[in-house]
mmCIF file of C-alpha atoms in Angstrom:
data_model
loop_
_atom_site.group_PDB
_atom_site.id
_atom_site.type_symbol
_atom_site.label_atom_id
_atom_site.label_comp_id
_atom_site.label_asym_id
_atom_site.label_seq_id
_atom_site.Cartn_x
_atom_site.Cartn_y
_atom_site.Cartn_z
ATOM 1 C CA UNK A 1 0.000 0.000 0.000
ATOM 2 C CA UNK A 2 1.320 3.427 -0.882
ATOM 3 C CA UNK A 3 2.284 5.568 2.113
ATOM 4 C CA UNK A 4 -0.293 8.167 3.059
ATOM 5 C CA UNK A 5 -3.207 6.443 1.299
ATOM 6 C CA UNK A 6 -6.104 5.526 3.553
ATOM 7 C CA UNK A 7 -6.978 1.927 2.627
ATOM 8 C CA UNK A 8 -10.710 2.578 3.171
ATOM 9 C CA UNK A 9 -10.727 5.184 0.367
ATOM 10 C CA UNK A 10 -9.796 2.510 -2.158
ATOM 11 C CA UNK A 11 -11.901 -0.253 -0.643
ATOM 12 C CA UNK A 12 -9.128 -2.275 0.964
ATOM 13 C CA UNK A 13 -9.284 -3.516 4.570
ATOM 14 C CA UNK A 14 -6.682 -1.928 6.848
ATOM 15 C CA UNK A 15 -5.208 -5.158 8.177
ATOM 16 C CA UNK A 16 -1.706 -3.753 8.669
ATOM 17 C CA UNK A 17 -2.733 -1.247 11.353
ATOM 18 C CA UNK A 18 -5.045 -3.732 13.045
ATOM 19 C CA UNK A 19 -8.154 -1.557 12.540
ATOM 20 C CA UNK A 20 -9.801 -4.432 10.685
ATOM 21 C CA UNK A 21 -9.399 -8.191 10.892
ATOM 22 C CA UNK A 22 -9.682 -10.982 8.396
ATOM 23 C CA UNK A 23 -11.110 -14.248 9.640
ATOM 24 C CA UNK A 24 -10.388 -17.206 7.365
ATOM 25 C CA UNK A 25 -11.891 -20.652 7.702
ATOM 26 C CA UNK A 26 -11.392 -23.647 5.456
ATOM 27 C CA UNK A 27 -13.783 -26.515 4.896
ATOM 28 C CA UNK A 28 -11.857 -29.432 3.465
ATOM 29 C CA UNK A 29 -13.449 -32.141 1.352
ATOM 30 C CA UNK A 30 -11.640 -35.124 -0.148
ATOM 31 C CA UNK A 31 -10.348 -33.298 -3.205
ATOM 32 C CA UNK A 32 -11.123 -29.632 -2.563
ATOM 33 C CA UNK A 33 -10.925 -26.900 0.020
ATOM 34 C CA UNK A 34 -13.628 -24.247 0.392
ATOM 35 C CA UNK A 35 -12.309 -20.945 1.752
ATOM 36 C CA UNK A 36 -14.640 -18.664 3.700
ATOM 37 C CA UNK A 37 -13.495 -15.095 4.402
ATOM 38 C CA UNK A 38 -14.908 -12.456 6.674
ATOM 39 C CA UNK A 39 -13.506 -8.961 7.107
ATOM 40 C CA UNK A 40 -14.594 -7.142 10.251
ATOM 41 C CA UNK A 41 -13.776 -4.202 12.467
ATOM 42 C CA UNK A 42 -11.198 -5.285 15.035
ATOM 43 C CA UNK A 43 -13.613 -4.513 17.880
ATOM 44 C CA UNK A 44 -16.373 -6.707 16.402
ATOM 45 C CA UNK A 45 -16.544 -10.313 17.580
ATOM 46 C CA UNK A 46 -15.544 -13.108 15.221
ATOM 47 C CA UNK A 47 -18.611 -14.264 13.300
ATOM 48 C CA UNK A 48 -20.261 -10.842 13.509
ATOM 49 C CA UNK A 49 -22.463 -10.045 10.538
ATOM 50 C CA UNK A 50 -21.229 -6.436 10.405
ATOM 51 C CA UNK A 51 -18.740 -5.796 7.604
ATOM 52 C CA UNK A 52 -16.011 -3.203 8.065
ATOM 53 C CA UNK A 53 -17.168 -0.669 5.486
ATOM 54 C CA UNK A 54 -19.782 0.168 2.915
ATOM 55 C CA UNK A 55 -18.938 -0.549 -0.732
ATOM 56 C CA UNK A 56 -17.161 2.202 -2.676
ATOM 57 C CA UNK A 57 -17.053 2.859 -6.400
ATOM 58 C CA UNK A 58 -13.536 1.468 -7.010
ATOM 59 C CA UNK A 59 -12.836 -1.480 -4.798
ATOM 60 C CA UNK A 60 -10.364 -4.284 -4.476
ATOM 61 C CA UNK A 61 -11.448 -7.894 -5.028
ATOM 62 C CA UNK A 62 -10.453 -8.380 -1.386
ATOM 63 C CA UNK A 63 -13.104 -5.856 -0.303
ATOM 64 C CA UNK A 64 -15.772 -7.236 2.024
ATOM 65 C CA UNK A 65 -18.904 -8.313 0.230
ATOM 66 C CA UNK A 66 -17.056 -8.332 -3.077
ATOM 67 C CA UNK A 67 -18.158 -11.666 -4.480
ATOM 68 C CA UNK A 68 -15.496 -13.715 -6.164
ATOM 69 C CA UNK A 69 -14.731 -17.298 -6.994
ATOM 70 C CA UNK A 70 -11.404 -18.910 -6.260
ATOM 71 C CA UNK A 71 -9.610 -21.602 -8.240
ATOM 72 C CA UNK A 72 -6.835 -23.762 -6.852
ATOM 73 C CA UNK A 73 -3.823 -24.085 -9.161
ATOM 74 C CA UNK A 74 -1.457 -27.054 -8.843
ATOM 75 C CA UNK A 75 1.857 -26.191 -7.231
ATOM 76 C CA UNK A 76 3.839 -27.340 -10.295
ATOM 77 C CA UNK A 77 2.271 -24.580 -12.451
ATOM 78 C CA UNK A 78 4.326 -21.426 -13.070
ATOM 79 C CA UNK A 79 1.857 -18.873 -11.727
ATOM 80 C CA UNK A 80 3.355 -15.904 -13.567
ATOM 81 C CA UNK A 81 3.244 -17.754 -16.890
ATOM 82 C CA UNK A 82 -0.276 -19.023 -16.118
ATOM 83 C CA UNK A 83 -1.709 -15.520 -15.722
ATOM 84 C CA UNK A 84 0.187 -14.170 -18.751
ATOM 85 C CA UNK A 85 -1.228 -17.048 -20.822
ATOM 86 C CA UNK A 86 -4.740 -16.483 -19.399
ATOM 87 C CA UNK A 87 -4.669 -12.799 -20.358
ATOM 88 C CA UNK A 88 -3.247 -13.538 -23.818
ATOM 89 C CA UNK A 89 -5.708 -16.356 -24.596
ATOM 90 C CA UNK A 90 -8.648 -14.321 -23.308
ATOM 91 C CA UNK A 91 -7.634 -11.376 -25.525
ATOM 92 C CA UNK A 92 -7.197 -13.727 -28.500
ATOM 93 C CA UNK A 93 -10.794 -14.870 -27.959
ATOM 94 C CA UNK A 94 -12.057 -11.274 -27.814
ATOM 95 C CA UNK A 95 -12.314 -10.992 -24.024
ATOM 96 C CA UNK A 96 -9.950 -8.026 -23.714
ATOM 97 C CA UNK A 97 -11.309 -7.048 -20.298
ATOM 98 C CA UNK A 98 -9.785 -10.162 -18.623
ATOM 99 C CA UNK A 99 -6.956 -8.559 -16.669
ATOM 100 C CA UNK A 100 -4.983 -9.573 -13.609
ATOM 101 C CA UNK A 101 -3.982 -7.179 -10.867
ATOM 102 C CA UNK A 102 -0.288 -6.463 -10.460
ATOM 103 C CA UNK A 103 1.694 -6.327 -7.245
ATOM 104 C CA UNK A 104 3.060 -2.897 -8.115
ATOM 105 C CA UNK A 105 1.120 0.333 -8.557
ATOM 106 C CA UNK A 106 0.343 1.332 -12.134
ATOM 107 C CA UNK A 107 -1.735 4.217 -13.422
ATOM 108 C CA UNK A 108 -2.411 3.178 -17.016
ATOM 109 C CA UNK A 109 -3.090 0.023 -18.977
ATOM 110 C CA UNK A 110 0.219 0.542 -20.813
ATOM 111 C CA UNK A 111 2.078 0.582 -17.473
ATOM 112 C CA UNK A 112 0.207 -2.542 -16.357
ATOM 113 C CA UNK A 113 1.163 -4.377 -19.545
ATOM 114 C CA UNK A 114 4.791 -3.256 -19.188
ATOM 115 C CA UNK A 115 5.199 -4.655 -15.669
ATOM 116 C CA UNK A 116 7.585 -7.580 -15.331
ATOM 117 C CA UNK A 117 5.934 -11.004 -15.346
ATOM 118 C CA UNK A 118 7.073 -11.477 -11.725
ATOM 119 C CA UNK A 119 4.607 -8.715 -10.696
ATOM 120 C CA UNK A 120 1.666 -11.041 -11.424
ATOM 121 C CA UNK A 121 1.884 -13.092 -8.242
ATOM 122 C CA UNK A 122 1.146 -11.953 -4.692
ATOM 123 C CA UNK A 123 3.273 -14.074 -2.367
ATOM 124 C CA UNK A 124 2.312 -14.291 1.292
ATOM 125 C CA UNK A 125 5.308 -14.859 3.563
ATOM 126 C CA UNK A 126 3.869 -13.899 6.958
ATOM 127 C CA UNK A 127 2.445 -16.464 9.365
ATOM 128 C CA UNK A 128 -0.076 -17.952 9.626
ATOM 129 C CA UNK A 129 -0.580 -17.693 5.851
ATOM 130 C CA UNK A 130 3.027 -18.251 4.775
ATOM 131 C CA UNK A 131 3.012 -20.211 1.536
ATOM 132 C CA UNK A 132 -0.022 -18.772 -0.238
ATOM 133 C CA UNK A 133 0.420 -17.407 -3.731
ATOM 134 C CA UNK A 134 -2.528 -15.379 -5.050
ATOM 135 C CA UNK A 135 -3.619 -13.739 -8.254
ATOM 136 C CA UNK A 136 -6.774 -11.614 -8.552
ATOM 137 C CA UNK A 137 -8.215 -11.126 -12.009
ATOM 138 C CA UNK A 138 -11.242 -9.515 -13.651
ATOM 139 C CA UNK A 139 -13.278 -12.002 -15.643
ATOM 140 C CA UNK A 140 -14.962 -11.368 -18.996
ATOM 141 C CA UNK A 141 -18.022 -9.768 -17.366
ATOM 142 C CA UNK A 142 -16.165 -7.909 -14.627
ATOM 143 C CA UNK A 143 -16.509 -10.713 -12.073
ATOM 144 C CA UNK A 144 -13.652 -11.204 -9.652
ATOM 145 C CA UNK A 145 -11.577 -14.347 -10.087
ATOM 146 C CA UNK A 146 -8.935 -15.522 -7.638
ATOM 147 C CA UNK A 147 -6.296 -18.122 -8.390
ATOM 148 C CA UNK A 148 -4.353 -19.621 -5.478
ATOM 149 C CA UNK A 149 -1.516 -21.993 -4.831
ATOM 150 C CA UNK A 150 -0.784 -23.467 -1.421
ATOM 151 C CA UNK A 151 2.942 -24.031 -0.933
ATOM 152 C CA UNK A 152 5.316 -24.709 1.956
ATOM 153 C CA UNK A 153 3.939 -24.233 5.464
ATOM 154 C CA UNK A 154 0.298 -23.658 4.476
ATOM 155 C CA UNK A 155 0.305 -26.765 2.275
ATOM 156 C CA UNK A 156 1.788 -28.748 5.166
ATOM 157 C CA UNK A 157 -1.027 -27.551 7.460
ATOM 158 C CA UNK A 158 -3.636 -28.753 4.957
ATOM 159 C CA UNK A 159 -1.906 -32.139 4.661
ATOM 160 C CA UNK A 160 -1.776 -32.521 8.444
ATOM 161 C CA UNK A 161 -5.436 -31.540 8.831
ATOM 162 C CA UNK A 162 -6.471 -34.053 6.160
ATOM 163 C CA UNK A 163 -4.405 -36.843 7.781
ATOM 164 C CA UNK A 164 -5.944 -36.071 11.182
ATOM 165 C CA UNK A 165 -9.447 -36.104 9.713
ATOM 166 C CA UNK A 166 -8.807 -39.394 7.940
ATOM 167 C CA UNK A 167 -7.554 -40.961 11.201
ATOM 168 C CA UNK A 168 -10.737 -39.836 12.943
ATOM 169 C CA UNK A 169 -12.903 -41.355 10.188
ATOM 170 C CA UNK A 170 -11.047 -44.695 10.293
ATOM 171 C CA UNK A 171 -11.530 -45.100 14.065
#
């Protein structure tokens, strides 16, 4: 986030200062994980129905109440190449509005296109989410798409949770 910019003015939760919180819960099935997110004011109890802010005109896909669908991408896929290919193939098929966010600030479409391929992927390195790689993208009708990879520590946590659940089922 750029210094001096109030995250609320651009529709992004202020998680860094602690003013808002993000609660994340995962429901794991045999071959998929469903992620449920809730942003809230830090003084609101977990599970509260009150979101941290009203929608604004220009908002991040991470904004509360901003519907999106998330797709898991295998960990052997080059994420930066994946999103470059997705944008190129979408444009080739006439869906020029399919665009991924970048991890660096750009002001024009030309600047966005000129960013290095490595700016496609958001890598999370802080606990407890260390190991997530994320890409947010606008779909052909403006819908928010999220692509994720679970690597390292976060992937290990999922594996351990699945093993524990399977042990419980077997007993």
